[in-house]
PDB file of C-alpha atoms in Angstrom:
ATOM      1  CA  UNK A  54      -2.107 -12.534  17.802  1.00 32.00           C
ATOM      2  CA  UNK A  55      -4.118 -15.432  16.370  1.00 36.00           C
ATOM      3  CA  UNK A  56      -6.414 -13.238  14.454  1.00 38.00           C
ATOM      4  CA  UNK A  57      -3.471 -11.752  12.173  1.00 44.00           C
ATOM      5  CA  UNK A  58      -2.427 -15.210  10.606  1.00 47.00           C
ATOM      6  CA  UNK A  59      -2.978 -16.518   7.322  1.00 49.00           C
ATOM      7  CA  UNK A  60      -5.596 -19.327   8.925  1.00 50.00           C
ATOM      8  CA  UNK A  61      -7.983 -16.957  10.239  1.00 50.00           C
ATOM      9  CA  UNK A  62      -8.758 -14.265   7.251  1.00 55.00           C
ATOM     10  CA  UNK A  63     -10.943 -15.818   4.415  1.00 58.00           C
ATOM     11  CA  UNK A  64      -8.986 -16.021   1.102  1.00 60.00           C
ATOM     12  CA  UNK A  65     -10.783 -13.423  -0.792  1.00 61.00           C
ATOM     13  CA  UNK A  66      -9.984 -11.243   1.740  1.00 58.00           C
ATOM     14  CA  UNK A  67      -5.438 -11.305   2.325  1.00 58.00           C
ATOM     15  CA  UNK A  68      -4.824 -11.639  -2.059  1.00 55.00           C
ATOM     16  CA  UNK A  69      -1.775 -13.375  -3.040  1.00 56.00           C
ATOM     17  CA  UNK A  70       0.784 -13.897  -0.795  1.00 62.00           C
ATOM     18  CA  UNK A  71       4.462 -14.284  -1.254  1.00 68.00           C
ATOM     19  CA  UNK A  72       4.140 -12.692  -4.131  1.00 75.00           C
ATOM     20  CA  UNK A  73       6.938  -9.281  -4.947  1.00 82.00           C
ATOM     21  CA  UNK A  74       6.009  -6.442  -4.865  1.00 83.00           C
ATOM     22  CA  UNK A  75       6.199  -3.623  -6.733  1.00 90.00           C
ATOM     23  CA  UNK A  76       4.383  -0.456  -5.617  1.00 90.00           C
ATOM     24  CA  UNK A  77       2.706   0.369  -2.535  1.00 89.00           C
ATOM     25  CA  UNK A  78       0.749   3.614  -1.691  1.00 92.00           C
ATOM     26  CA  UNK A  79       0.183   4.682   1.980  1.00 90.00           C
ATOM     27  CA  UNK A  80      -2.878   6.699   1.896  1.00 83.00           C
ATOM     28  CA  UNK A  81      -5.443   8.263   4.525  1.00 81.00           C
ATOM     29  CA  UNK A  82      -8.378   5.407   3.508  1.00 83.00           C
ATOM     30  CA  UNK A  83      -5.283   2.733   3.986  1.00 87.00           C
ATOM     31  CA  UNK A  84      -3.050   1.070   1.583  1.00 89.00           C
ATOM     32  CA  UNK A  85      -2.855  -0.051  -2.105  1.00 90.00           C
ATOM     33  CA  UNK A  86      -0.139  -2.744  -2.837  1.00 87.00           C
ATOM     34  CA  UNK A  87       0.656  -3.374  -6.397  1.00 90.00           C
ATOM     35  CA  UNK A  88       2.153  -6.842  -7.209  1.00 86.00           C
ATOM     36  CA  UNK A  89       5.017  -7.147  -9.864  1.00 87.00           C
ATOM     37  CA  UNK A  90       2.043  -9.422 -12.052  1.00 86.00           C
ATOM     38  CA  UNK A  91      -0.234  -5.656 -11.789  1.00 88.00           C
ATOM     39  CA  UNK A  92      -3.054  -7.132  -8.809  1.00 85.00           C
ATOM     40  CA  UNK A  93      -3.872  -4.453  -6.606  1.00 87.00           C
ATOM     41  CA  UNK A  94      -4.504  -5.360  -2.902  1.00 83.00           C
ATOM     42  CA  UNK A  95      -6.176  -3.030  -0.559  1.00 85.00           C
ATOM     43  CA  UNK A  96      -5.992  -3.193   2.958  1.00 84.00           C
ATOM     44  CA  UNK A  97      -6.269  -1.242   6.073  1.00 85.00           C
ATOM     45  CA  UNK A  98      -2.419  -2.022   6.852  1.00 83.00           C
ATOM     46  CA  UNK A  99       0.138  -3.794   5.345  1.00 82.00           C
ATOM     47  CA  UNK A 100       3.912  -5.546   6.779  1.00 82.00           C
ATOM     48  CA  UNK A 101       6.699  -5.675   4.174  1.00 82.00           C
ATOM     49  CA  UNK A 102       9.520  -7.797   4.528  1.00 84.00           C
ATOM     50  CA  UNK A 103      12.357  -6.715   2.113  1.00 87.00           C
ATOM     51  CA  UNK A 104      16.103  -7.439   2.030  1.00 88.00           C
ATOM     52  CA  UNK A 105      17.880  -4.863   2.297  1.00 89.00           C
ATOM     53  CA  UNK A 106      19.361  -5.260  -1.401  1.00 88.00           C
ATOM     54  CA  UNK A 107      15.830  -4.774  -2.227  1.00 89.00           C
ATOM     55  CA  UNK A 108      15.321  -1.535  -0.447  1.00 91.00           C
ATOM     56  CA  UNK A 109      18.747   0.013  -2.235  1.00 91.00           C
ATOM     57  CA  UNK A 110      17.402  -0.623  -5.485  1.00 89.00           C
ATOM     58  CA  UNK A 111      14.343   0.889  -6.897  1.00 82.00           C
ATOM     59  CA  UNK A 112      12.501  -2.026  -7.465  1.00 89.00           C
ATOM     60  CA  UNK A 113      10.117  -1.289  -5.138  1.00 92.00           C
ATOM     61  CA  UNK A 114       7.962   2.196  -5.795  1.00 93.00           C
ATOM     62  CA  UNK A 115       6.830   3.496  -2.385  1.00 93.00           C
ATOM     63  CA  UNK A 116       3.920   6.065  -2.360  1.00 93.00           C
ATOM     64  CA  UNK A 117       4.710   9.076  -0.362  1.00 93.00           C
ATOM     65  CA  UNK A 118       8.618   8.036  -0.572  1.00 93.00           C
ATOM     66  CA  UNK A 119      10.331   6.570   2.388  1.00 92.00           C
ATOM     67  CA  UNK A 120      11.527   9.774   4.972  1.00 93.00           C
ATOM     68  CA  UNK A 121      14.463  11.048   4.547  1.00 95.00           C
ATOM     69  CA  UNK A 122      15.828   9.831   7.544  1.00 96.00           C
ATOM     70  CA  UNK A 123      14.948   6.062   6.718  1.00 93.00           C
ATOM     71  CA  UNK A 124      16.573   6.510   3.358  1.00 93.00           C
ATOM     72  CA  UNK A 125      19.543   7.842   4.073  1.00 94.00           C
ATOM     73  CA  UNK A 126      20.238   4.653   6.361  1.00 93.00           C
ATOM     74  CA  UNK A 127      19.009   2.610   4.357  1.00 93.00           C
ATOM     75  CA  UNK A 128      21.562   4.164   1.715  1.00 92.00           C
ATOM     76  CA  UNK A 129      24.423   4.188   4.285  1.00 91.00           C
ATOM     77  CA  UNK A 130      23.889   0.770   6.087  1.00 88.00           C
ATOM     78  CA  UNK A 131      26.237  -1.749   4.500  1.00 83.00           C
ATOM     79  CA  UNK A 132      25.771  -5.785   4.212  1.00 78.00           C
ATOM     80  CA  UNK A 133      27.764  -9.007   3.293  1.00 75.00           C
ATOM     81  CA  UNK A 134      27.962 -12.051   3.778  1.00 74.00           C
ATOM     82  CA  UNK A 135      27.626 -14.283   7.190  1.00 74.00           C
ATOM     83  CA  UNK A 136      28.218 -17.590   7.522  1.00 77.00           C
ATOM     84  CA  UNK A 137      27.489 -19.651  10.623  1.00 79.00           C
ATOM     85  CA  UNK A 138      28.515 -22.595  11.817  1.00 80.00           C
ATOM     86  CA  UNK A 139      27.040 -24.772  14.878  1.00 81.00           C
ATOM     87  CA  UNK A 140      30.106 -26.439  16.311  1.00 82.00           C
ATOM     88  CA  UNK A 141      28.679 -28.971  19.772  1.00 81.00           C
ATOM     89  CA  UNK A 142      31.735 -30.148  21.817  1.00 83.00           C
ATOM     90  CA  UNK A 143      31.684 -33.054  24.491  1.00 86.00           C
ATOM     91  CA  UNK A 144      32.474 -30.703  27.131  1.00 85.00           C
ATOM     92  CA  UNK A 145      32.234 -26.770  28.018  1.00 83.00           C
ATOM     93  CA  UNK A 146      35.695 -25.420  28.026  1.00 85.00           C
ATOM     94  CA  UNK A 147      34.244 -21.576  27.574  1.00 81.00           C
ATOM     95  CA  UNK A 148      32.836 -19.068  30.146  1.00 82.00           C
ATOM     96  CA  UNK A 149      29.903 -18.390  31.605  1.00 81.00           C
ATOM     97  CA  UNK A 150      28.525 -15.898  29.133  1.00 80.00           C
ATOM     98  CA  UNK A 151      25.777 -15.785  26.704  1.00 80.00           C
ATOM     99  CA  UNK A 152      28.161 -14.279  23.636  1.00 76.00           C
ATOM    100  CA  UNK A 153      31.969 -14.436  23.510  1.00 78.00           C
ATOM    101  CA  UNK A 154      32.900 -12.038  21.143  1.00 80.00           C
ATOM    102  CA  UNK A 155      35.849 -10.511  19.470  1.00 78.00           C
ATOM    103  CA  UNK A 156      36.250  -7.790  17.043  1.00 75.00           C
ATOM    104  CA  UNK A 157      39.208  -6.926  14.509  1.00 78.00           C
ATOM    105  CA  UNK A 158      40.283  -3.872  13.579  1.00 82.00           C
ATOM    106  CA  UNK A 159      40.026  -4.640   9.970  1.00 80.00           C
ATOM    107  CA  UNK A 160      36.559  -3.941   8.870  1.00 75.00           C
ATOM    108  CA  UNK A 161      34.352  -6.765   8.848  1.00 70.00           C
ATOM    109  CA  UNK A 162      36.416  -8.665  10.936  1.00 75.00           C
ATOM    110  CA  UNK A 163      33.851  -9.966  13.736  1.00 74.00           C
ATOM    111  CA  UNK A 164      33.624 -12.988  15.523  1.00 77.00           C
ATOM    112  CA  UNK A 165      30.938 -13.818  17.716  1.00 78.00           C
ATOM    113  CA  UNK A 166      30.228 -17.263  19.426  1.00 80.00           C
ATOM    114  CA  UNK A 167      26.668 -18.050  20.815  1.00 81.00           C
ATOM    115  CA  UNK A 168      27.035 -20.137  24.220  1.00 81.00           C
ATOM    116  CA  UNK A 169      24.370 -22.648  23.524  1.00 81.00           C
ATOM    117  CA  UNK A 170      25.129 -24.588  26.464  1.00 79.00           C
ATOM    118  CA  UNK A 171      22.019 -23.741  28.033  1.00 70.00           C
ATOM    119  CA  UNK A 172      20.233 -24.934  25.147  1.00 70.00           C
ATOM    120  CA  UNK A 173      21.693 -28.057  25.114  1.00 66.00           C
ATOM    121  CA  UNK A 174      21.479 -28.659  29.136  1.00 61.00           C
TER     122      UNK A 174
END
């Protein structure tokens, strides 16, 4: 896995990174990535990390489009907000499970608690 970070590919070879992005064209020779200040990166491969706010907007070109399939989801999943909160208590009063969970019938309503217990030994 070594050989795919950052440390071990000379800089004139991985461009700019965490930089946006703004176009990126899959084709049979590999891939052309655009940046949002207009350098073009080519590479054999390429990972990209977007939010998925990102990927409902169209601020990101993609060269053949996304399929159809991935679209669609991406158009139908739905996001918010999360909040979490890392409570540590003098002693376990919970049960033995890994997640203790409980869900609402009001959409959105989820709890879920982490048992960190094991963690903390």
């Amino acid at each position: 896995r070594d050989k795919f970070t950052k440390k071990h590919i000379p800089e004139s070879e991985y461009g700019s990174l965490n930089t946006s992005l703004k176009h990126m064209k899959d084709g049979r020779g590999g891939v052309t990535v655009t940046t949002t200040s207009g350098e073009e990166i080519d590479a054999d491969c390429v990972v990209v990390t977007l939010p998925l706010g990102v990927l409902k907007t169209d601020m990101v070109e993609f060269s053949p489009p996304l399929p159809a399939r991935k679209a669609e989801a991406i158009e139908k999943v739905g996001f918010g907000v999360l909040n979490k909160c890392a409570i540590s208590f003098p002693h376990k009063f919970w049960p033995d499970e890994d997640f203790i969970g409980v869900a609402s019938e009001n959409k959105g309503e989820v709890f879920l608690f982490t048992n960190m217990a094991v963690a903390e030994g």
